[in-house]
Coordinates of C-alpha atoms and ligand atoms in Angstrom, one line a residue:
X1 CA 0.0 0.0 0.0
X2 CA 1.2 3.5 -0.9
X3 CA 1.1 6.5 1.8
X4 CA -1.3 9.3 1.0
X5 CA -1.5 12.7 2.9
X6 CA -4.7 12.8 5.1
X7 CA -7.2 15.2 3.4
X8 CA -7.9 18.0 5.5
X9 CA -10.4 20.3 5.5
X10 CA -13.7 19.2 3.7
X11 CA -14.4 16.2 5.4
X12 CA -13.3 16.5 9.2
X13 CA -16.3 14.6 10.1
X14 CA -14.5 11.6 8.9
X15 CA -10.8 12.5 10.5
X16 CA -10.6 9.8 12.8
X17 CA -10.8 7.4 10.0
X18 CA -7.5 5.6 8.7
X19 CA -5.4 8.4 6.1
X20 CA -6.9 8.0 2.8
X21 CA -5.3 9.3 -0.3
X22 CA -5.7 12.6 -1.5
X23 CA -8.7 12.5 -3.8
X24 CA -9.7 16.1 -4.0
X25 CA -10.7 17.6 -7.0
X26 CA -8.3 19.8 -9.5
X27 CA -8.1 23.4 -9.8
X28 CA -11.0 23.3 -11.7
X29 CA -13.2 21.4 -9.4
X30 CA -13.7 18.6 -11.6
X31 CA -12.2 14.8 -11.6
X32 CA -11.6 13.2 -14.7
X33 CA -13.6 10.0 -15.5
X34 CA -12.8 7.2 -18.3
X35 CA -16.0 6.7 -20.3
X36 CA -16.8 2.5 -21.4
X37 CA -18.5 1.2 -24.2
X38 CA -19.5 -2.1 -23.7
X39 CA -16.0 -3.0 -26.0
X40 CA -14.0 -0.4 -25.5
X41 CA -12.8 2.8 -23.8
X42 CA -14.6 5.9 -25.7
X43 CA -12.4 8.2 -23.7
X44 CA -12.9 10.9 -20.6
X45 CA -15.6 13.2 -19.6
X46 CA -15.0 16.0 -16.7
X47 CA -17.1 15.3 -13.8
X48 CA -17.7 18.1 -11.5
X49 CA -17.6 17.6 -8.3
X50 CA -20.0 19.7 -6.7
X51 CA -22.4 17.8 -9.4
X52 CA -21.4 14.3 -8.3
X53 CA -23.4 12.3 -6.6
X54 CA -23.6 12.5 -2.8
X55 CA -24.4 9.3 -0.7
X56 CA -27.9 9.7 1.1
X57 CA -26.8 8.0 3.7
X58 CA -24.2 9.6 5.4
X59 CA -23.9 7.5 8.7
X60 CA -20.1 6.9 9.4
X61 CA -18.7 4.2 7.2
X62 CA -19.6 1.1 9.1
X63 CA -18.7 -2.4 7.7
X64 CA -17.2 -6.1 8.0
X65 CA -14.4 -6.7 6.1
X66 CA -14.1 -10.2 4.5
X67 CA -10.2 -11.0 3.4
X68 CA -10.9 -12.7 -0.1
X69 CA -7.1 -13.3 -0.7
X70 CA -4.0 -12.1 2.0
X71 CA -0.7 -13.1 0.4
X72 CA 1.2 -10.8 2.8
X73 CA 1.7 -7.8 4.9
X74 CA 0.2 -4.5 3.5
X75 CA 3.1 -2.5 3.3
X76 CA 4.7 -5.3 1.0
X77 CA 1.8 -5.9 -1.7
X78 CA -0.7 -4.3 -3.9
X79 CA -3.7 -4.1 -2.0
X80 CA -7.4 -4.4 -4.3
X81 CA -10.4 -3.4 -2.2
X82 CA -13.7 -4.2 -3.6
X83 CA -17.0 -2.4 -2.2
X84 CA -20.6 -2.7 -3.0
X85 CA -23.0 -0.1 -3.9
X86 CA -26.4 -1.1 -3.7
X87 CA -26.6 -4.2 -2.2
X88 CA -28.9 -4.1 0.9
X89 CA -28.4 -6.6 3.7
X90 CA -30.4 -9.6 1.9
X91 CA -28.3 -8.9 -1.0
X92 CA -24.6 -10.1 0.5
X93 CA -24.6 -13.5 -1.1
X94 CA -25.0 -12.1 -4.6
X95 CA -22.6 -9.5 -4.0
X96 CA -19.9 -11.8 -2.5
X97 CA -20.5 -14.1 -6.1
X98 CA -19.9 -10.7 -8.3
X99 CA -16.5 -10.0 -6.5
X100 CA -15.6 -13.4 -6.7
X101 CA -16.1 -13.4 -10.6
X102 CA -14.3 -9.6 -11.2
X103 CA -11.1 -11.2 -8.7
X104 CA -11.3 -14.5 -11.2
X105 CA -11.4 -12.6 -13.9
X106 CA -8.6 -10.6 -13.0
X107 CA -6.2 -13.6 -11.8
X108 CA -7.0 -15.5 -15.1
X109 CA -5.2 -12.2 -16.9
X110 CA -1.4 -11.7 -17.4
X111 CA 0.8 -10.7 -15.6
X112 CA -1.7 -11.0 -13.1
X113 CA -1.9 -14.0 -13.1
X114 CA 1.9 -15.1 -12.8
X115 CA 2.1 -12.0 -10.0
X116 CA -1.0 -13.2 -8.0
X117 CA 0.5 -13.4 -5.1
X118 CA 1.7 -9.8 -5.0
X119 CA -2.0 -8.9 -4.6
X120 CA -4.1 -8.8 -1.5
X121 CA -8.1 -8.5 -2.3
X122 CA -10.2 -7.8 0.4
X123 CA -13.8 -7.1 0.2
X124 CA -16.1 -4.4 2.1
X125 CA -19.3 -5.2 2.9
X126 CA -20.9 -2.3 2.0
X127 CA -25.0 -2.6 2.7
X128 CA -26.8 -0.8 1.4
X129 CA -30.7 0.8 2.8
X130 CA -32.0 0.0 -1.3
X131 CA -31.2 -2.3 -3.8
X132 CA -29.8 -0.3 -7.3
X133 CA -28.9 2.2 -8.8
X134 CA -29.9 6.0 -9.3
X135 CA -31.1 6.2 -12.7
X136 CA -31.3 2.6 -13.4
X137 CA -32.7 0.8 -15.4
X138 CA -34.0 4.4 -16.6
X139 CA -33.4 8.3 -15.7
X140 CA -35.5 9.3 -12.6
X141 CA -34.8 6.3 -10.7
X142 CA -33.6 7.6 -7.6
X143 CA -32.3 4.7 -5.0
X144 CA -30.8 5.2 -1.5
X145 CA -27.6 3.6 -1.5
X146 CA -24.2 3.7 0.7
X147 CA -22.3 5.4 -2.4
X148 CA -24.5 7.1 -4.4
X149 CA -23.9 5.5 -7.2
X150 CA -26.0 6.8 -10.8
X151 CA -25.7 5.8 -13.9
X152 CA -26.5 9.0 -16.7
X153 CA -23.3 10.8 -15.0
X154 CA -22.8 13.8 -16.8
X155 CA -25.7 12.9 -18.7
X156 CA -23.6 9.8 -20.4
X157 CA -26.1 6.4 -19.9
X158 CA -23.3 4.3 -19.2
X159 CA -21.1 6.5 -17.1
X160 CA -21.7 5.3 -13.5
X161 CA -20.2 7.9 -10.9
X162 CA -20.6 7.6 -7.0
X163 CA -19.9 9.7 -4.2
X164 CA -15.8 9.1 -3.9
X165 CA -15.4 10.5 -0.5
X166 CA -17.9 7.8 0.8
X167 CA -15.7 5.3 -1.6
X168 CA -12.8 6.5 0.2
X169 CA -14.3 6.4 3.9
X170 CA -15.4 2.7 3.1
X171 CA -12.0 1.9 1.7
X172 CA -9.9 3.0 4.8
X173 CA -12.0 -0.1 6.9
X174 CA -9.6 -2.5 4.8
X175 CA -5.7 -2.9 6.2
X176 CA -4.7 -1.2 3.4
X177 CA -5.8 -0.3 -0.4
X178 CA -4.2 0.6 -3.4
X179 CA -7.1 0.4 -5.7
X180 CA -10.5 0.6 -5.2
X181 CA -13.3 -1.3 -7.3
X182 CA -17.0 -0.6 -6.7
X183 CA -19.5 -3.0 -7.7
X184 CA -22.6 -1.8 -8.4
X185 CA -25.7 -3.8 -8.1
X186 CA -27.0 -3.5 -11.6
X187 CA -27.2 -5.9 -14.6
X188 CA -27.2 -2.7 -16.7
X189 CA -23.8 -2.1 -18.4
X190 CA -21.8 0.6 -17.0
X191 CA -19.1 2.1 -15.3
X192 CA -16.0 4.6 -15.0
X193 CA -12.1 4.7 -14.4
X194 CA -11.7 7.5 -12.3
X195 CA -8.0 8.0 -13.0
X196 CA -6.6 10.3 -10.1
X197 CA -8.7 8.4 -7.3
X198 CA -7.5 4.9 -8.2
X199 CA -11.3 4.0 -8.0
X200 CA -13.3 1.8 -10.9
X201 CA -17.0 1.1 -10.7
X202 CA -18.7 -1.3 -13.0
X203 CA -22.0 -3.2 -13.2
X204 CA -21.0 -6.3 -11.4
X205 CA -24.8 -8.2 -13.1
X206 CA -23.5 -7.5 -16.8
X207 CA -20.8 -9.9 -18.1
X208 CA -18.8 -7.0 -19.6
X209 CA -18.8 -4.6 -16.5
X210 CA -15.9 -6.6 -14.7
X211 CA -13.5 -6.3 -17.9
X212 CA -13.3 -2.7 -17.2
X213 CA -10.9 -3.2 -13.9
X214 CA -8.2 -4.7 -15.7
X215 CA -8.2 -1.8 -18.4
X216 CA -8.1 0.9 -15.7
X217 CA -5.5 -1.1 -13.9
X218 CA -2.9 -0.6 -16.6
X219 CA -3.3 3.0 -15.9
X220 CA -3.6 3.0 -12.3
X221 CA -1.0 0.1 -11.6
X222 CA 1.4 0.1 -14.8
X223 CA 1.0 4.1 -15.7
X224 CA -0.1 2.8 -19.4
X225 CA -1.4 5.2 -21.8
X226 CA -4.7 4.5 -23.6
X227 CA -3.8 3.1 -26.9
X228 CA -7.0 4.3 -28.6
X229 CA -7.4 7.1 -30.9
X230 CA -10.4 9.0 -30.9
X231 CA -11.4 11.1 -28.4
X232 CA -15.1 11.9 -26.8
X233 CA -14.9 15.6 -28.2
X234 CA -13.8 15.4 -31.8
X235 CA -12.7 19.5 -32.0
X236 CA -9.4 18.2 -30.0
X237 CA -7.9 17.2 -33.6
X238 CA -6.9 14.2 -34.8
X239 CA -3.1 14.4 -35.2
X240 CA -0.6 14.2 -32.0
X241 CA 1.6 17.3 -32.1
X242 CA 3.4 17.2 -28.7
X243 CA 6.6 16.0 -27.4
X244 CA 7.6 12.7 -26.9
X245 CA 5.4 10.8 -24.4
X246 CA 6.5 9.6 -21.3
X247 CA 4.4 6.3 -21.1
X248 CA 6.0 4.1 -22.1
X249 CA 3.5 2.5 -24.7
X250 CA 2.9 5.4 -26.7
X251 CA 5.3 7.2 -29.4
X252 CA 6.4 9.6 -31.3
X253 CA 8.5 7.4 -32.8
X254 CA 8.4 4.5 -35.9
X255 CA 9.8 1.4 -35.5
X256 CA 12.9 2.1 -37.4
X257 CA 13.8 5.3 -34.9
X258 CA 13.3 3.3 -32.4
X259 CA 15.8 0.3 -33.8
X260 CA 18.4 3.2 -34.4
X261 CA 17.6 5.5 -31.2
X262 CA 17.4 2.2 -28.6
X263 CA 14.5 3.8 -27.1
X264 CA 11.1 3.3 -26.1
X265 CA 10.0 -0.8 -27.2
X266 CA 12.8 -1.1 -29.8
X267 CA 13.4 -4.1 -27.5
X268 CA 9.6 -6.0 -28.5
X269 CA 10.2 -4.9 -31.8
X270 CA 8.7 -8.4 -34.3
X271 CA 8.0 -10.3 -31.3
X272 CA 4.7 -12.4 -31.0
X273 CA 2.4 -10.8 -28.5
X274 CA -0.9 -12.5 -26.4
X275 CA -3.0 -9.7 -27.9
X276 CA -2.0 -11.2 -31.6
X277 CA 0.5 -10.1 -34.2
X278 CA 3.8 -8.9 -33.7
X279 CA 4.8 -5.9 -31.9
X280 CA 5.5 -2.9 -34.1
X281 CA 4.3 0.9 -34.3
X282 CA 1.0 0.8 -35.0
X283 CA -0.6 4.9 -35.9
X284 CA -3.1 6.0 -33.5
X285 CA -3.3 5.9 -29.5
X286 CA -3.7 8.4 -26.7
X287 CA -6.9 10.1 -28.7
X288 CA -5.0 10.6 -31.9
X289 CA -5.7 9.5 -34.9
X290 CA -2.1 10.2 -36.8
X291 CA 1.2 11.3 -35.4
X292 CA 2.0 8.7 -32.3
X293 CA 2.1 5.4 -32.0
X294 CA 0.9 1.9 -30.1
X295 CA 2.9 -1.2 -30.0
X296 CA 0.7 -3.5 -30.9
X297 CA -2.9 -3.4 -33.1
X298 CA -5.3 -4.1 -30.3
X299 CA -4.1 -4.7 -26.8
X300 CA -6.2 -4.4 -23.7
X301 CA -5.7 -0.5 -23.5
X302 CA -7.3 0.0 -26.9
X303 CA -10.3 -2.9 -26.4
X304 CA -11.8 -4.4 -23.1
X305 CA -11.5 -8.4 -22.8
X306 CA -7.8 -8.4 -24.4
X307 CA -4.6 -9.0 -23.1
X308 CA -1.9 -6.5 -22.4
X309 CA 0.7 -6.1 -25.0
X310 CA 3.9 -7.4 -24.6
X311 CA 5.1 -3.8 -23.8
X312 CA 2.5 -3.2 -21.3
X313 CA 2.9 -6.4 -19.6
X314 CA 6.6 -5.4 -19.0
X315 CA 5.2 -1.6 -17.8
X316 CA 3.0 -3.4 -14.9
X317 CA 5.9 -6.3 -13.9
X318 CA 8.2 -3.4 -13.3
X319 CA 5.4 -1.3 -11.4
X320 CA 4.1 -4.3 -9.1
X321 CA 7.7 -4.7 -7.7
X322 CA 7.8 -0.9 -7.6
X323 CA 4.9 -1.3 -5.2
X324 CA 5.6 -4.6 -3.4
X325 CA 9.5 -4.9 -3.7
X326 CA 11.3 -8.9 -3.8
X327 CA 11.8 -10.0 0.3
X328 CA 9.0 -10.4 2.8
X329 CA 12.0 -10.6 5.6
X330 CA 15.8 -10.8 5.9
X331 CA 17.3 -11.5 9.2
X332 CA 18.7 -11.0 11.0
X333 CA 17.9 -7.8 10.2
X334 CA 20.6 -5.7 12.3
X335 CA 23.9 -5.1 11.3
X336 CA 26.9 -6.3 12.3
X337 CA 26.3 -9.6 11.9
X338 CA 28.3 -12.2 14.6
X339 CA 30.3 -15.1 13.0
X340 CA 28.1 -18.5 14.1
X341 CA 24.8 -18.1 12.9
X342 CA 22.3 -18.5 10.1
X343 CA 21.1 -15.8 7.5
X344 CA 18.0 -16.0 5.8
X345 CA 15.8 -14.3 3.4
X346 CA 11.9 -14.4 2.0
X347 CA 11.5 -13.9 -1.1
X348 CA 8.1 -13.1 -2.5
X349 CA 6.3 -16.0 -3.4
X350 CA 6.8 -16.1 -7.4
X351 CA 8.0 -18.7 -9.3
X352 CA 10.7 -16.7 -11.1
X353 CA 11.8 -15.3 -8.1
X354 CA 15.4 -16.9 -7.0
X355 CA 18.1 -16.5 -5.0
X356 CA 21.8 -16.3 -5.3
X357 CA 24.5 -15.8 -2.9
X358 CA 28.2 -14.1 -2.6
X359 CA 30.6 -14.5 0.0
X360 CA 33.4 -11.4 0.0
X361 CA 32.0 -10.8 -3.7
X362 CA 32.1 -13.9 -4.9
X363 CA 28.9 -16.0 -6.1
X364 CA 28.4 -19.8 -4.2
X365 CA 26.8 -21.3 -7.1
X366 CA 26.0 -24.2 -4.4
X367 CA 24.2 -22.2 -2.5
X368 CA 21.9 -20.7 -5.3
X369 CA 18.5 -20.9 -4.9
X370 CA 18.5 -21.5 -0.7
X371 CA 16.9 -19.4 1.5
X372 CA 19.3 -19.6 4.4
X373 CA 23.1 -20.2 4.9
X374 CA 25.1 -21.0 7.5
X375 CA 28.1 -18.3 8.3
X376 CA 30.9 -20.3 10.2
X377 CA 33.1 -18.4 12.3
X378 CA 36.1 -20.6 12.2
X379 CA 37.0 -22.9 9.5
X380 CA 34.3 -26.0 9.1
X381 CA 35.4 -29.0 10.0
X382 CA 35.4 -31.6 7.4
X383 CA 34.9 -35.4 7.4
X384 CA 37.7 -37.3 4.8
X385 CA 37.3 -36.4 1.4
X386 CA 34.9 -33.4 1.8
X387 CA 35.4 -30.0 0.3
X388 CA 35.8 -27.4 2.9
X389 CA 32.3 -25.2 2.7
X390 CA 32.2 -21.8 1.6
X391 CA 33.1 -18.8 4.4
X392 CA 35.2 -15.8 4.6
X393 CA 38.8 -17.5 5.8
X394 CA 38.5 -19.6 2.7
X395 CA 41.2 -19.6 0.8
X396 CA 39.6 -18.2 -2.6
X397 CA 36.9 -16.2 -0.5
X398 CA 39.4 -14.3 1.5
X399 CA 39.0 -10.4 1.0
X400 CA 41.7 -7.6 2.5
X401 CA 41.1 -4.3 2.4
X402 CA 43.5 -1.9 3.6
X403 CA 44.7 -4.6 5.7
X404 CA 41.9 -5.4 7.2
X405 CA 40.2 -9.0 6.3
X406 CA 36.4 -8.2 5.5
X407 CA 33.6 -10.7 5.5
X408 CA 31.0 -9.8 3.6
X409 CA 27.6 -12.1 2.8
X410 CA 25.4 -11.1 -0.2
X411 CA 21.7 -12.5 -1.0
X412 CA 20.7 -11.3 -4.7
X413 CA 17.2 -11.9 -5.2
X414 CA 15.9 -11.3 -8.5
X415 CA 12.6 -11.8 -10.6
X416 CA 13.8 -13.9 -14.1
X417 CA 10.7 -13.6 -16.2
X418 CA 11.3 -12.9 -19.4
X419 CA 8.2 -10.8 -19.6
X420 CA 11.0 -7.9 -19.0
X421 CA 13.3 -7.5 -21.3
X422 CA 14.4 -3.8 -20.6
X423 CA 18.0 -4.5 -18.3
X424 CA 17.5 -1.3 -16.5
X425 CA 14.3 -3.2 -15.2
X426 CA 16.5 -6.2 -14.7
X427 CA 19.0 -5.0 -12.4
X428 CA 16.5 -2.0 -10.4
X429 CA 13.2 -2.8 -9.7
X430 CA 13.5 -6.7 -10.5
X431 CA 16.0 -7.2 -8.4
X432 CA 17.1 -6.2 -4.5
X433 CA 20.7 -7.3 -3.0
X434 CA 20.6 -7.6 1.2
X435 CA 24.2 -7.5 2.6
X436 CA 25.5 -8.7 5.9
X437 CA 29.0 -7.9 7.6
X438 CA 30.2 -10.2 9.5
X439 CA 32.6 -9.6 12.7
X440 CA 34.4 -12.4 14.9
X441 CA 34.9 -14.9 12.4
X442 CA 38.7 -16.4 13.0
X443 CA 40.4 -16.1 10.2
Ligands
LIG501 ZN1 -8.1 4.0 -20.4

């Protein structure tokens, strides 16, 4: 989980609360809201906030929390909270099956699915006093419902706002959130990406309404661009003029500047992605027609239902370690270390996560993969025959500087996936080194 600022000001009644993140609207007074077609993203709409909808009921946030998945402490993974806007009390079951489904959904999609278990998903149970939606399943309807939720936002039938300071009071009851998915009681298609607030609502009743998380994910999570080109208000223009983006999916650049200037997904360049085709420069993304470019023809931030591009699947490996980091614990965690005892490291629990050792600088290959080592402070003893084990006095691992004999113990642990190709990814955020020093050994 990230740390926010606590809001001031607007919402003191709520100050006691956990610290939620800073929500509050831009200089304008508006939050900017991703508009869905039932296939697709059609692009963003202002929402004014002092036009948004309120919650009626505005009883402090009380509610259970049911842990759907815990794969570790807060602090060291992504944490999804799911709440539900109206569901009343008899209602639970139904909501419980919709947040199972959106969570499946999710976990059946790369890289989520290979990084699983850097998510925590925890679900609010949000009741409700009605069942629905404002403005469902036509304008007028007016329901009282813990978040407000309407469809007809801004006047769009399928734009489904809600009341985001309730959103956020509801969120704080989890042991931490990084994104926030409302489900909303409706079998009518809808919903929004909210993209400051980290906050998604869909109809959880309509097969289509869950494929909007992971879309907005890639912009919450893996700071994607939209990969689409046409924008909700055509006078915007049709050809990209600015500078050089700095997403990393979107560019000013063709694939043969991008072969000579090593930049940008030179790296994917011809390789087979899970979206189909090859990746290439494809014209047209980030609400231009002409004039910037997309890696592949129709990746998940273009269409709802498919699968990242090979180039966005590398943007969200790098930003989940960015978030979670590689070790659960090292210990012992204080330095110096005395000769005599054991250190040990836990990884996160990915497949492609490993281990490697050094002693002084130089890599055990025996020890690679282990957990734990031993660190002797005298030479080992050894039965007839038997190699004496790795430890600072060894002859090869013995380190001097300025005199002084050092002993140093390294654990590298690093993510191997070759959904990253970018080195720079490699050797930062894919990778974490943990160093002991040793005193007392007797060498
Ligand atoms: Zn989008």
């Amino acid at each position: 989980m990230r740390r926010f600022p606590v809001l001031a000001g607007a919402l003191l009644a709520l100050t006691l609360l956990p610290a939620w993140p800073a929500h509050a609207a831009g200089p304008d007074g508006t939050r900017k809201v991703e508009v869905f077609d039932q296939d697709a993203p059609k692009g963003y709409v202002d929402v004014p906030v002092s036009d948004g909808p309120r919650s009626r009921s505005l009883a402090p946030p009380s509610a259970t929390v049911t842990p759907i998945e815990v794969n570790g402490p807060s602090d060291k993974r992504i944490d999804l909270v799911y709440l539900g806007d109206g569901f009343t009390e008899g209602e639970m079951a139904a909501y419980t099956a919709q947040v199972a489904n959106s969570w499946n959904i999710l976990a059946q999609r790369e890289p989520f699915k290979s990084y699983r278990k850097l998510f925590n998903v925890w679900q609010v149970n949000v009741v409700s006093n009605e069942s629905g939606s404002d403005n469902d399943p036509e304008p007028g309807v007016r329901k009282d419902t813990a978040l407000g939720g309407e469809y007809y936002c801004e006047g769009l039938a399928r734009l489904i706002c809600v009341d985001v300071d309730a959103a956020y009071a509801y969120a704080g009851l989890a042991p931490g959130f990084d994104q926030i998915a409302v489900v909303v009681n409706s079998s009518t298609y809808g919903g929004a990406g909210y993209t400051e607030e980290e906050l998604v609502t869909f109809s959880g009743g309509h097969p289509s309404g869950p494929e909007i998380l992971p879309h907005e994910l890639g912009h919450s999570l893996g700071d994607l661009a939209d990969e689409y080109p046409y924008w909700a208000y055509p006078d915007d223009g049709s050809t990209y003029t600015g500078d050089e983006p700095v997403e990393r999916n979107t560019s000013t650049y063709d694939a043969a500047r991008q072969t000579a200037q090593r930049n940008k997904w030179w790296r994917w360049l011809g390789a087979e992605t899970p979206d189909g085709g090859v990746i290439g420069t494809f014209e047209g993304a980030a609400y231009y027609n002409l004039g910037i470019y997309r890696p592949s023809d129709n990746s998940l931030m273009r269409s709802l239902v498919k699968p990242f591009n090979l180039v966005g699947r590398e943007e969200m490996t790098r930003k989940f370690y960015e978030t979670t980091g590689l070790v659960d614990d090292a210990t012992p965690s204080s330095a110096p270390v005395r000769a005599g005892g054991t250190l040990s490291v836990t990884p996160v629990p990915v497949p492609t996560v490993s281990t490697r050792w050094l002693v002084n600088g130089h890599e055990i290959a025996e020890w690679a993969g282990r957990t734990s080592v031993e660190v002797f402070d005298r030479k080992p003893k050894m039965s007839h025959g038997q190699a004496e084990q790795p430890w600072c006095g060894r002859k090869d691992l013995k380190v001097k500087v300025k005199g002084e004999r050092t002993c140093v113990y390294t654990a590298v642990v690093a993510d191997s996936t070759d959904f990253v190709r970018d080195p720079a990814y490699q050797d930062g955020p894919l990778s974490t080194s943990i160093t002991w020093t040793v005193t007392g050994a007797k060498f």
